Short mmCIF file of C-alpha atoms and ligand atoms in Angstrom, two decimals:
data_model
loop_
_atom_site.label_atom_id
_atom_site.label_comp_id
_atom_site.label_asym_id
_atom_site.label_seq_id
_atom_site.Cartn_x
_atom_site.Cartn_y
_atom_site.Cartn_z
CA MET A 1 0.00 0.00 0.00
CA ASN A 2 1.61 3.21 -1.14
CA ALA A 3 1.23 5.98 -3.67
CA GLN A 4 2.68 3.82 -6.46
CA ASN A 5 0.45 0.90 -5.65
CA PRO A 6 -2.79 2.27 -4.23
CA THR A 7 -4.79 -0.96 -4.63
CA LEU A 8 -4.04 -4.15 -2.76
CA ALA A 9 -6.38 -7.10 -3.26
CA LEU A 10 -6.70 -9.58 -0.42
CA PRO A 11 -5.98 -13.21 -1.27
CA GLY A 12 -9.13 -15.19 -2.02
CA GLN A 13 -11.41 -12.13 -1.83
CA PRO A 14 -11.43 -10.46 -5.22
CA HIS A 15 -14.06 -7.90 -4.20
CA VAL A 16 -12.40 -6.85 -0.94
CA ALA A 17 -9.31 -4.66 -1.35
CA TYR A 18 -7.35 -1.79 0.12
CA VAL A 19 -7.63 1.28 -2.07
CA ASN A 20 -5.52 4.20 -0.88
CA ASP A 21 -5.18 2.49 2.48
CA GLN A 22 -8.91 2.14 2.99
CA LEU A 23 -10.46 -1.32 3.01
CA MET A 24 -13.30 -1.44 0.49
CA VAL A 25 -15.99 -3.93 -0.51
CA GLU A 26 -16.54 -3.19 -4.20
CA SER A 27 -16.69 0.63 -4.31
CA VAL A 28 -17.80 1.21 -0.72
CA ARG A 29 -15.47 2.16 2.15
CA LEU A 30 -15.86 -0.11 5.14
CA SER A 31 -14.92 2.67 7.58
CA ASP A 32 -17.93 4.66 6.32
CA LEU A 33 -20.26 1.69 6.80
CA ALA A 34 -18.98 1.08 10.35
CA ARG A 35 -19.52 4.75 11.20
CA GLU A 36 -23.01 4.84 9.73
CA HIS A 37 -24.36 1.48 10.89
CA GLY A 38 -22.23 0.59 13.91
CA THR A 39 -20.51 -2.72 14.63
CA PRO A 40 -20.53 -5.69 14.59
CA LEU A 41 -21.63 -5.41 10.98
CA PHE A 42 -21.65 -7.98 8.21
CA VAL A 43 -20.93 -6.61 4.74
CA TYR A 44 -21.41 -8.71 1.60
CA SER A 45 -20.43 -8.14 -2.01
CA LYS A 46 -23.10 -9.00 -4.55
CA ALA A 47 -20.48 -9.15 -7.31
CA ALA A 48 -18.46 -11.70 -5.32
CA MET A 49 -21.53 -13.94 -4.94
CA LEU A 50 -22.35 -13.71 -8.62
CA SER A 51 -18.78 -14.37 -9.71
CA ALA A 52 -18.60 -17.44 -7.45
CA LEU A 53 -21.85 -18.63 -9.03
CA ALA A 54 -20.51 -17.86 -12.51
CA ALA A 55 -17.60 -20.28 -11.94
CA TYR A 56 -20.12 -23.11 -11.50
CA GLN A 57 -22.25 -21.88 -14.41
CA ARG A 58 -19.16 -21.85 -16.69
CA GLY A 59 -18.38 -25.39 -15.57
CA PHE A 60 -21.86 -26.57 -16.62
CA VAL A 61 -22.18 -24.87 -20.02
CA GLY A 62 -23.94 -27.26 -22.41
CA ARG A 63 -25.07 -29.58 -19.60
CA ASN A 64 -28.43 -30.24 -18.04
CA ALA A 65 -27.51 -28.95 -14.59
CA GLN A 66 -29.27 -27.31 -11.68
CA ILE A 67 -27.40 -25.41 -8.98
CA CYS A 68 -29.24 -25.50 -5.66
CA TYR A 69 -27.62 -22.99 -3.28
CA ALA A 70 -27.37 -24.65 0.16
CA MET A 71 -29.01 -21.78 2.00
CA LYS A 72 -27.87 -22.89 5.45
CA ALA A 73 -24.58 -21.14 4.61
CA ASN A 74 -26.27 -17.74 4.60
CA SER A 75 -30.04 -17.53 4.57
CA THR A 76 -30.59 -13.78 4.75
CA LEU A 77 -33.52 -12.90 2.47
CA ALA A 78 -31.63 -10.49 0.21
CA VAL A 79 -28.82 -13.03 -0.26
CA LEU A 80 -31.41 -15.63 -1.30
CA GLN A 81 -32.94 -13.04 -3.63
CA VAL A 82 -29.57 -12.56 -5.39
CA PHE A 83 -29.36 -16.29 -6.10
CA ALA A 84 -33.06 -16.67 -6.99
CA GLU A 85 -32.77 -13.83 -9.52
CA ALA A 86 -29.66 -15.50 -10.96
CA GLY A 87 -31.75 -18.63 -11.65
CA CYS A 88 -30.59 -20.81 -8.76
CA GLY A 89 -32.56 -23.48 -7.02
CA PHE A 90 -32.07 -24.04 -3.29
CA ASP A 91 -31.17 -26.83 -0.91
CA THR A 92 -33.24 -26.47 2.27
CA VAL A 93 -33.12 -28.42 5.53
CA SER A 94 -36.17 -27.25 7.46
CA GLY A 95 -39.67 -25.92 7.06
CA GLY A 96 -38.26 -22.61 8.26
CA GLU A 97 -35.74 -22.49 5.42
CA LEU A 98 -38.46 -23.43 2.95
CA ALA A 99 -40.73 -20.59 4.15
CA ARG A 100 -37.78 -18.19 4.05
CA VAL A 101 -36.67 -19.05 0.53
CA LEU A 102 -40.20 -18.79 -0.84
CA ALA A 103 -40.47 -15.36 0.80
CA ALA A 104 -37.32 -14.41 -1.14
CA GLY A 105 -38.96 -15.35 -4.44
CA ALA A 106 -37.62 -18.86 -5.11
CA ASP A 107 -39.32 -21.19 -7.56
CA PRO A 108 -40.54 -24.13 -5.38
CA ALA A 109 -39.98 -26.56 -8.26
CA LYS A 110 -36.24 -25.79 -7.97
CA VAL A 111 -36.16 -26.36 -4.20
CA ILE A 112 -34.93 -29.61 -2.67
CA PHE A 113 -35.34 -30.67 0.94
CA SER A 114 -32.44 -32.45 2.70
CA GLY A 115 -31.85 -33.49 6.30
CA VAL A 116 -32.11 -36.57 8.53
CA GLY A 117 -35.05 -35.45 10.65
CA LYS A 118 -37.89 -34.06 8.58
CA THR A 119 -41.17 -33.93 10.47
CA ARG A 120 -44.58 -34.87 9.03
CA ALA A 121 -45.56 -31.20 9.21
CA GLU A 122 -42.49 -30.20 7.19
CA MET A 123 -43.19 -32.91 4.61
CA LYS A 124 -46.75 -31.68 4.26
CA GLN A 125 -45.62 -28.06 3.91
CA ALA A 126 -43.13 -29.03 1.19
CA LEU A 127 -45.68 -31.16 -0.70
CA GLN A 128 -48.27 -28.38 -0.52
CA VAL A 129 -45.94 -25.87 -2.22
CA GLY A 130 -44.74 -28.43 -4.79
CA ILE A 131 -41.01 -28.71 -4.07
CA GLY A 132 -38.78 -30.38 -6.64
CA CYS A 133 -37.40 -33.25 -4.57
CA PHE A 134 -37.02 -34.71 -1.09
CA ASN A 135 -33.50 -35.97 -0.37
CA VAL A 136 -34.41 -38.86 1.92
CA GLU A 137 -31.89 -40.14 4.46
CA SER A 138 -33.36 -43.35 5.90
CA GLU A 139 -35.84 -46.17 5.15
CA ALA A 140 -37.98 -45.05 8.07
CA GLU A 141 -38.27 -41.61 6.49
CA LEU A 142 -39.36 -43.20 3.19
CA ASP A 143 -42.29 -44.87 4.93
CA VAL A 144 -43.42 -41.70 6.70
CA LEU A 145 -43.08 -39.55 3.56
CA SER A 146 -45.11 -42.04 1.51
CA ASP A 147 -47.78 -42.06 4.19
CA VAL A 148 -47.98 -38.25 4.28
CA ALA A 149 -48.13 -38.02 0.48
CA VAL A 150 -50.86 -40.70 0.20
CA GLY A 151 -52.87 -38.77 2.80
CA MET A 152 -52.69 -35.73 0.51
CA GLY A 153 -53.45 -37.70 -2.66
CA LEU A 154 -49.96 -36.94 -3.99
CA LYS A 155 -46.73 -38.67 -4.92
CA ALA A 156 -43.60 -37.22 -3.35
CA PRO A 157 -40.58 -36.91 -5.68
CA VAL A 158 -37.64 -38.56 -3.90
CA SER A 159 -33.92 -39.00 -4.15
CA LEU A 160 -32.04 -41.16 -1.65
CA ARG A 161 -28.97 -39.70 -0.05
CA VAL A 162 -26.37 -42.42 -0.17
CA ASN A 163 -23.33 -42.43 2.00
CA PRO A 164 -20.40 -43.28 -0.27
CA ASN A 165 -18.02 -43.87 2.66
CA VAL A 166 -15.24 -41.65 1.34
CA ASP A 167 -13.03 -39.45 3.48
CA ALA A 168 -13.47 -35.78 2.57
CA LYS A 169 -10.29 -35.01 4.60
CA THR A 170 -11.85 -32.11 6.45
CA HIS A 171 -12.69 -31.21 10.08
CA PRO A 172 -14.51 -34.18 11.73
CA TYR A 173 -17.55 -32.00 12.56
CA ILE A 174 -18.05 -31.11 8.89
CA SER A 175 -17.24 -34.49 7.36
CA THR A 176 -20.48 -36.25 6.47
CA GLY A 177 -19.76 -39.07 3.99
CA LEU A 178 -18.13 -41.64 6.29
CA LYS A 179 -19.79 -44.74 7.75
CA GLY A 180 -19.73 -43.32 11.27
CA ASN A 181 -21.73 -40.22 10.27
CA LYS A 182 -25.46 -39.92 10.90
CA PHE A 183 -26.10 -38.93 7.29
CA GLY A 184 -27.42 -40.89 4.34
CA ILE A 185 -28.13 -44.53 3.60
CA ALA A 186 -25.15 -46.89 3.66
CA HIS A 187 -23.82 -47.74 0.22
CA GLU A 188 -24.43 -51.47 0.73
CA ASP A 189 -28.08 -50.88 1.76
CA ALA A 190 -28.88 -48.44 -1.03
CA LEU A 191 -30.25 -50.89 -3.61
CA ARG A 192 -32.58 -52.44 -1.06
CA SER A 193 -33.77 -48.96 -0.03
CA TYR A 194 -34.42 -48.01 -3.66
CA ARG A 195 -36.49 -51.18 -4.17
CA HIS A 196 -38.43 -50.29 -1.05
CA ALA A 197 -38.97 -46.68 -2.23
CA ALA A 198 -40.18 -47.86 -5.63
CA SER A 199 -42.72 -50.16 -3.94
CA LEU A 200 -44.32 -47.41 -1.83
CA PRO A 201 -47.56 -45.85 -3.15
CA GLY A 202 -46.80 -42.24 -2.17
CA LEU A 203 -43.32 -41.97 -3.69
CA GLN A 204 -41.88 -41.32 -7.13
CA VAL A 205 -38.15 -42.06 -7.34
CA VAL A 206 -36.46 -39.29 -9.32
CA GLY A 207 -32.84 -39.17 -8.25
CA ILE A 208 -29.85 -40.07 -6.15
CA ASP A 209 -27.73 -37.76 -4.03
CA CYS A 210 -24.67 -37.62 -1.83
CA HIS A 211 -22.76 -35.03 0.16
CA ILE A 212 -19.43 -35.99 1.66
CA GLY A 213 -18.47 -32.98 3.74
CA SER A 214 -17.65 -29.32 3.76
CA GLN A 215 -14.54 -27.16 3.19
CA ILE A 216 -13.12 -29.84 0.87
CA THR A 217 -9.93 -28.60 -0.77
CA GLU A 218 -9.07 -31.53 -3.07
CA ALA A 219 -10.75 -33.06 -6.11
CA THR A 220 -9.98 -36.68 -5.19
CA PRO A 221 -12.76 -37.25 -2.63
CA TYR A 222 -15.31 -35.95 -5.17
CA LEU A 223 -13.95 -38.22 -7.90
CA ASP A 224 -14.07 -41.22 -5.55
CA ALA A 225 -17.61 -40.38 -4.43
CA MET A 226 -18.72 -40.01 -8.04
CA ASP A 227 -17.41 -43.47 -8.89
CA ARG A 228 -19.23 -45.00 -5.93
CA VAL A 229 -22.49 -43.20 -6.78
CA LEU A 230 -22.33 -44.15 -10.47
CA ASP A 231 -21.78 -47.81 -9.52
CA LEU A 232 -25.03 -47.59 -7.59
CA VAL A 233 -26.90 -45.85 -10.41
CA ALA A 234 -25.98 -48.77 -12.68
CA ASP A 235 -27.25 -51.31 -10.12
CA ILE A 236 -30.47 -49.38 -9.39
CA GLU A 237 -31.33 -48.94 -13.05
CA ALA A 238 -30.54 -52.61 -13.70
CA ALA A 239 -33.22 -53.32 -11.07
CA GLY A 240 -35.70 -51.36 -13.24
CA ILE A 241 -35.76 -48.11 -11.29
CA PRO A 242 -34.85 -45.14 -13.53
CA ILE A 243 -32.75 -42.32 -12.03
CA GLU A 244 -33.47 -38.94 -13.65
CA HIS A 245 -30.94 -36.82 -11.81
CA ILE A 246 -27.70 -37.27 -9.90
CA ASP A 247 -27.00 -34.76 -7.12
CA PHE A 248 -23.37 -34.55 -6.01
CA GLY A 249 -24.00 -32.30 -3.00
CA GLY A 250 -21.88 -29.33 -2.00
CA GLY A 251 -18.72 -29.04 0.02
CA LEU A 252 -16.20 -27.19 -2.11
CA GLY A 253 -13.87 -25.25 0.17
CA ILE A 254 -12.69 -21.65 0.07
CA ASN A 255 -9.42 -19.90 0.81
CA TYR A 256 -9.48 -18.93 4.50
CA ASN A 257 -5.76 -19.07 5.21
CA GLY A 258 -3.81 -20.02 2.12
CA ASP A 259 -6.10 -22.97 1.37
CA THR A 260 -5.99 -23.91 -2.30
CA PRO A 261 -9.27 -25.58 -3.26
CA PRO A 262 -9.84 -26.12 -6.99
CA GLU A 263 -11.93 -23.50 -8.78
CA ALA A 264 -15.51 -24.69 -9.31
CA ASP A 265 -15.15 -24.80 -13.11
CA ALA A 266 -11.84 -26.69 -12.94
CA LEU A 267 -13.27 -29.20 -10.46
CA TRP A 268 -16.29 -29.77 -12.67
CA ALA A 269 -14.15 -30.19 -15.78
CA GLN A 270 -12.58 -33.20 -14.01
CA LEU A 271 -15.87 -34.52 -12.70
CA LEU A 272 -17.68 -34.13 -16.02
CA ALA A 273 -14.84 -35.92 -17.82
CA LYS A 274 -15.47 -38.87 -15.50
CA LEU A 275 -19.24 -38.68 -16.01
CA ASP A 276 -18.72 -38.66 -19.78
CA ALA A 277 -16.25 -41.53 -19.61
CA ARG A 278 -18.76 -43.59 -17.68
CA GLY A 279 -21.61 -42.73 -20.08
CA TYR A 280 -23.64 -40.47 -17.77
CA GLY A 281 -22.68 -37.13 -19.35
CA GLN A 282 -26.20 -36.30 -20.52
CA ARG A 283 -27.88 -37.13 -17.20
CA LYS A 284 -29.37 -34.21 -15.25
CA ILE A 285 -26.81 -33.06 -12.68
CA MET A 286 -27.65 -31.23 -9.47
CA ILE A 287 -25.27 -29.73 -6.92
CA GLU A 288 -25.75 -28.06 -3.53
CA PRO A 289 -22.90 -25.60 -2.94
CA GLY A 290 -23.13 -23.30 0.07
CA ARG A 291 -19.83 -21.96 1.43
CA SER A 292 -18.14 -21.61 -1.98
CA LEU A 293 -20.90 -19.24 -3.17
CA VAL A 294 -20.92 -16.86 -0.21
CA GLY A 295 -17.96 -17.48 2.13
CA ASN A 296 -15.50 -15.07 0.57
CA ALA A 297 -18.20 -12.58 -0.36
CA GLY A 298 -18.53 -11.33 3.22
CA VAL A 299 -16.63 -9.64 6.02
CA CYS A 300 -17.61 -8.84 9.60
CA LEU A 301 -16.59 -5.43 10.91
CA THR A 302 -15.85 -5.13 14.60
CA GLU A 303 -14.58 -2.32 16.83
CA VAL A 304 -11.64 -2.70 19.18
CA LEU A 305 -12.99 -1.96 22.66
CA TYR A 306 -9.94 -2.52 24.87
CA LEU A 307 -6.36 -3.68 24.68
CA LYS A 308 -5.40 -5.80 27.65
CA PRO A 309 -1.69 -6.63 27.73
CA GLY A 310 -0.75 -9.58 29.93
CA GLU A 311 2.20 -11.64 31.06
CA GLN A 312 1.34 -14.65 28.91
CA LYS A 313 -1.07 -13.16 26.37
CA ASN A 314 -2.12 -9.81 25.05
CA PHE A 315 -5.83 -9.57 24.49
CA CYS A 316 -7.53 -7.40 21.92
CA ILE A 317 -11.15 -7.22 23.06
CA VAL A 318 -13.58 -6.45 20.24
CA ASP A 319 -17.33 -5.96 20.08
CA ALA A 320 -18.02 -9.07 17.94
CA ALA A 321 -18.15 -12.39 19.75
CA MET A 322 -18.79 -16.11 19.42
CA ASN A 323 -22.51 -15.40 19.08
CA ASP A 324 -21.76 -13.46 15.86
CA LEU A 325 -18.82 -15.55 14.60
CA PRO A 326 -19.25 -19.06 16.02
CA ARG A 327 -16.81 -20.89 13.72
CA PRO A 328 -13.58 -20.40 15.73
CA ALA A 329 -15.25 -21.58 18.96
CA MET A 330 -16.97 -24.53 17.27
CA TYR A 331 -14.33 -25.78 14.82
CA GLN A 332 -11.14 -23.94 15.78
CA ALA A 333 -11.67 -22.25 12.42
CA PHE A 334 -9.28 -19.61 11.11
CA HIS A 335 -10.50 -16.27 9.77
CA GLN A 336 -8.06 -13.58 8.68
CA ILE A 337 -8.42 -10.36 10.66
CA VAL A 338 -7.20 -7.09 9.18
CA PRO A 339 -7.51 -3.39 10.00
CA VAL A 340 -10.04 -1.38 8.02
CA GLN A 341 -7.68 1.63 8.06
CA PRO A 342 -4.08 0.55 8.66
CA ARG A 343 -2.19 2.85 11.07
CA LEU A 344 0.12 4.57 8.61
CA ALA A 345 1.71 6.79 11.24
CA ASN A 346 3.14 3.71 12.89
CA VAL A 347 4.46 1.99 9.78
CA GLY A 348 7.65 0.26 10.76
CA ALA A 349 6.71 0.04 14.43
CA ALA A 350 6.60 -3.51 15.74
CA ASP A 351 3.22 -5.23 15.66
CA ARG A 352 2.01 -6.73 18.89
CA VAL A 353 0.68 -10.27 19.03
CA TYR A 354 -2.87 -10.53 20.35
CA ASP A 355 -5.61 -13.02 20.95
CA ILE A 356 -8.67 -11.32 19.51
CA VAL A 357 -11.60 -12.08 21.78
CA GLY A 358 -15.20 -11.00 22.25
CA PRO A 359 -17.16 -9.83 25.29
CA VAL A 360 -19.01 -13.15 25.87
CA CYS A 361 -18.33 -14.79 29.23
CA GLU A 362 -16.64 -17.94 27.93
CA SER A 363 -12.97 -18.76 27.45
CA GLY A 364 -14.05 -20.28 24.14
CA ASP A 365 -15.10 -16.83 22.94
CA TRP A 366 -12.16 -16.09 20.67
CA ILE A 367 -12.09 -14.96 17.06
CA GLY A 368 -8.38 -15.18 16.28
CA ARG A 369 -5.33 -16.37 18.19
CA ASP A 370 -1.77 -15.06 18.11
CA ARG A 371 -2.37 -12.36 15.53
CA ALA A 372 0.23 -9.67 14.91
CA LEU A 373 -1.57 -6.33 14.66
CA GLN A 374 -1.02 -2.62 15.19
CA VAL A 375 -4.23 -1.55 16.86
CA GLN A 376 -5.66 0.91 19.31
CA ALA A 377 -9.01 1.04 21.06
CA GLY A 378 -11.55 2.55 18.67
CA ASP A 379 -10.04 0.97 15.54
CA THR A 380 -12.25 -1.08 13.26
CA LEU A 381 -11.11 -4.56 12.23
CA ALA A 382 -12.50 -6.72 9.43
CA VAL A 383 -12.89 -10.45 9.99
CA LEU A 384 -12.58 -11.92 6.50
CA SER A 385 -14.29 -14.88 4.81
CA ALA A 386 -17.34 -14.30 7.01
CA GLY A 387 -20.05 -14.71 4.38
CA ALA A 388 -20.79 -18.37 5.14
CA TYR A 389 -21.91 -20.03 8.38
CA CYS A 390 -21.53 -16.88 10.47
CA MET A 391 -24.79 -14.90 10.46
CA SER A 392 -26.76 -18.08 9.74
CA MET A 393 -25.29 -19.65 12.90
CA ALA A 394 -25.42 -16.49 15.03
CA SER A 395 -27.24 -16.62 18.37
CA ASN A 396 -28.45 -14.28 21.10
CA TYR A 397 -26.18 -15.77 23.78
CA ASN A 398 -25.52 -13.26 26.57
CA THR A 399 -28.64 -11.42 25.29
CA ARG A 400 -26.63 -9.94 22.46
CA GLY A 401 -28.76 -8.78 19.56
CA ARG A 402 -27.62 -10.14 16.23
CA ALA A 403 -25.57 -7.86 13.97
CA ALA A 404 -26.87 -5.78 11.07
CA GLU A 405 -26.09 -6.79 7.47
CA ILE A 406 -25.26 -4.75 4.38
CA LEU A 407 -25.28 -5.89 0.75
CA VAL A 408 -22.91 -3.85 -1.40
CA ASP A 409 -23.66 -3.56 -5.11
CA GLY A 410 -21.09 -1.33 -6.81
CA HIS A 411 -21.33 2.07 -5.11
CA HIS A 412 -24.55 1.21 -3.29
CA ALA A 413 -24.78 -0.19 0.21
CA HIS A 414 -28.19 -1.68 1.04
CA LEU A 415 -29.14 -2.36 4.65
CA ILE A 416 -30.58 -5.88 4.35
CA ARG A 417 -31.01 -6.69 8.05
CA GLN A 418 -31.44 -4.26 10.90
CA ARG A 419 -29.47 -4.70 14.08
CA GLU A 420 -31.49 -6.64 16.65
CA SER A 421 -32.24 -4.67 19.80
CA ALA A 422 -32.18 -6.16 23.28
CA PHE A 423 -35.96 -5.83 23.22
CA ASP A 424 -36.14 -7.93 20.04
CA THR A 425 -34.26 -10.71 21.80
CA PHE A 426 -36.96 -11.11 24.49
CA ALA A 427 -40.02 -9.92 22.57
CA LEU A 428 -41.59 -13.40 22.42
CA GLU A 429 -41.17 -14.11 26.13
CA GLN A 430 -43.68 -13.66 28.90
CA LEU A 431 -43.53 -13.22 32.65
CA VAL A 432 -45.68 -15.63 34.66
N1 LLP B 1 -25.75 -30.22 1.10
C1 LLP B 1 -25.87 -30.82 2.30
C2 LLP B 1 -26.73 -31.99 2.41
C3 LLP B 1 -25.16 -30.34 3.41
O1 LLP B 1 -25.26 -30.95 4.57
C4 LLP B 1 -24.34 -29.19 3.27
C5 LLP B 1 -23.62 -28.63 4.41
C6 LLP B 1 -24.27 -28.57 2.00
C7 LLP B 1 -24.97 -29.12 0.94
C8 LLP B 1 -23.43 -27.35 1.75
O2 LLP B 1 -22.07 -27.59 1.97
P1 LLP B 1 -20.99 -26.47 1.63
O3 LLP B 1 -20.96 -26.29 0.14
O4 LLP B 1 -21.41 -25.22 2.32
O5 LLP B 1 -19.72 -27.00 2.19
N2 LLP B 1 -21.11 -24.93 9.84
C9 LLP B 1 -19.98 -25.56 9.21
C10 LLP B 1 -20.34 -26.19 7.89
C11 LLP B 1 -21.47 -27.21 8.00
C12 LLP B 1 -21.86 -27.80 6.68
C13 LLP B 1 -23.10 -28.63 6.81
N3 LLP B 1 -23.62 -29.16 5.58
C14 LLP B 1 -18.86 -24.55 9.08
O6 LLP B 1 -19.02 -23.41 9.49
O7 LLP B 1 -17.77 -24.88 8.60
#
């Protein structure tokens, strides 16, 4: 950052950059947003979301493919609207998500419903609005879904989530395709489950799906899972049950800290070559990406409240906490943390190493550990790669209202969620 080089892009975040020593999202200064809206504040780039989506769309040119954004990654209405307007379908996991995505303008026929514990009420809700497919995760669920559909005089479109038993080589809490996970139907039981599904009066088998984990940074687990799934498709169709679509789930990772996942189009070039080689190239393909569409489109702004030097550790206490950014506490996840306006006057002065922590009363309430920073109380920091699984996992712990959210589109900054007040957090409660 200097007069000769006024723009400095941040690795992995093409729409977040320092311009003249001011951190910007697209053409909007983050220091201005923090001043106007307060902190903690999530700021998203619409262009970053659309360019992440475009990488998948490029990968699928000429194919019969449907991208279903896994909305659990970030389910804010305006974010869903961006993807709905771009033609996406959605992967939902609850009646709440279904109601939310329809409120954002989604086409129900492009919505799929995943998850191991769908209730009868949720099944009914999804059948009533005419969703595209239920991704069913157990034989017991097949029976209940058939029963619900028969009661409504309908046939539920179903895909069975099979567990290919491949190691996605990611954090154990976000690995889902191994035998010990609660997800999906075991590979060796899948044919029997398909026969059972085909025999039930309320079901129409339409597809097969899998999802092996999240934050996957290599192509190999996908290629292995694809082989396992295609073996099953051959067996199921040989048993007389046609499979219209194959859904390969989500899981592609992003660059948090020098991670080098394949680009979506490059990954799909490899996967489609395998599909073609095995004779399934013209089959309808579905995918359920979440993190890779939104993760690096968002930052969380937070103000430094206090510096607390100590014998063993220096603490930088900020106004965002584990209720806003739960990933470090839950998965020891790493997010880069950078100043919104670097302290130019001190250039050359030694950085101090801090643990960056929030105000919540838990030792687990940390956002970054051992970070070298030049900061003072009152500075604004940006926690990067905060577009996925942050706001959607935020809570009101310690009666902290959830943060506000901004969607930047070029020079425009739209407030897409107001900051929750303390009153909002207890508005549904009652004294006895
Ligand atoms: N499809 C299914 C069935 C899933 O379970 C998931 C994520 C996705 C798609 C989307 O996966 P993605 O493309 O986002 O990796 N909270 C954790 C991540 C949990 C992922 C759960 N399932 C985190 O913050 O790392």
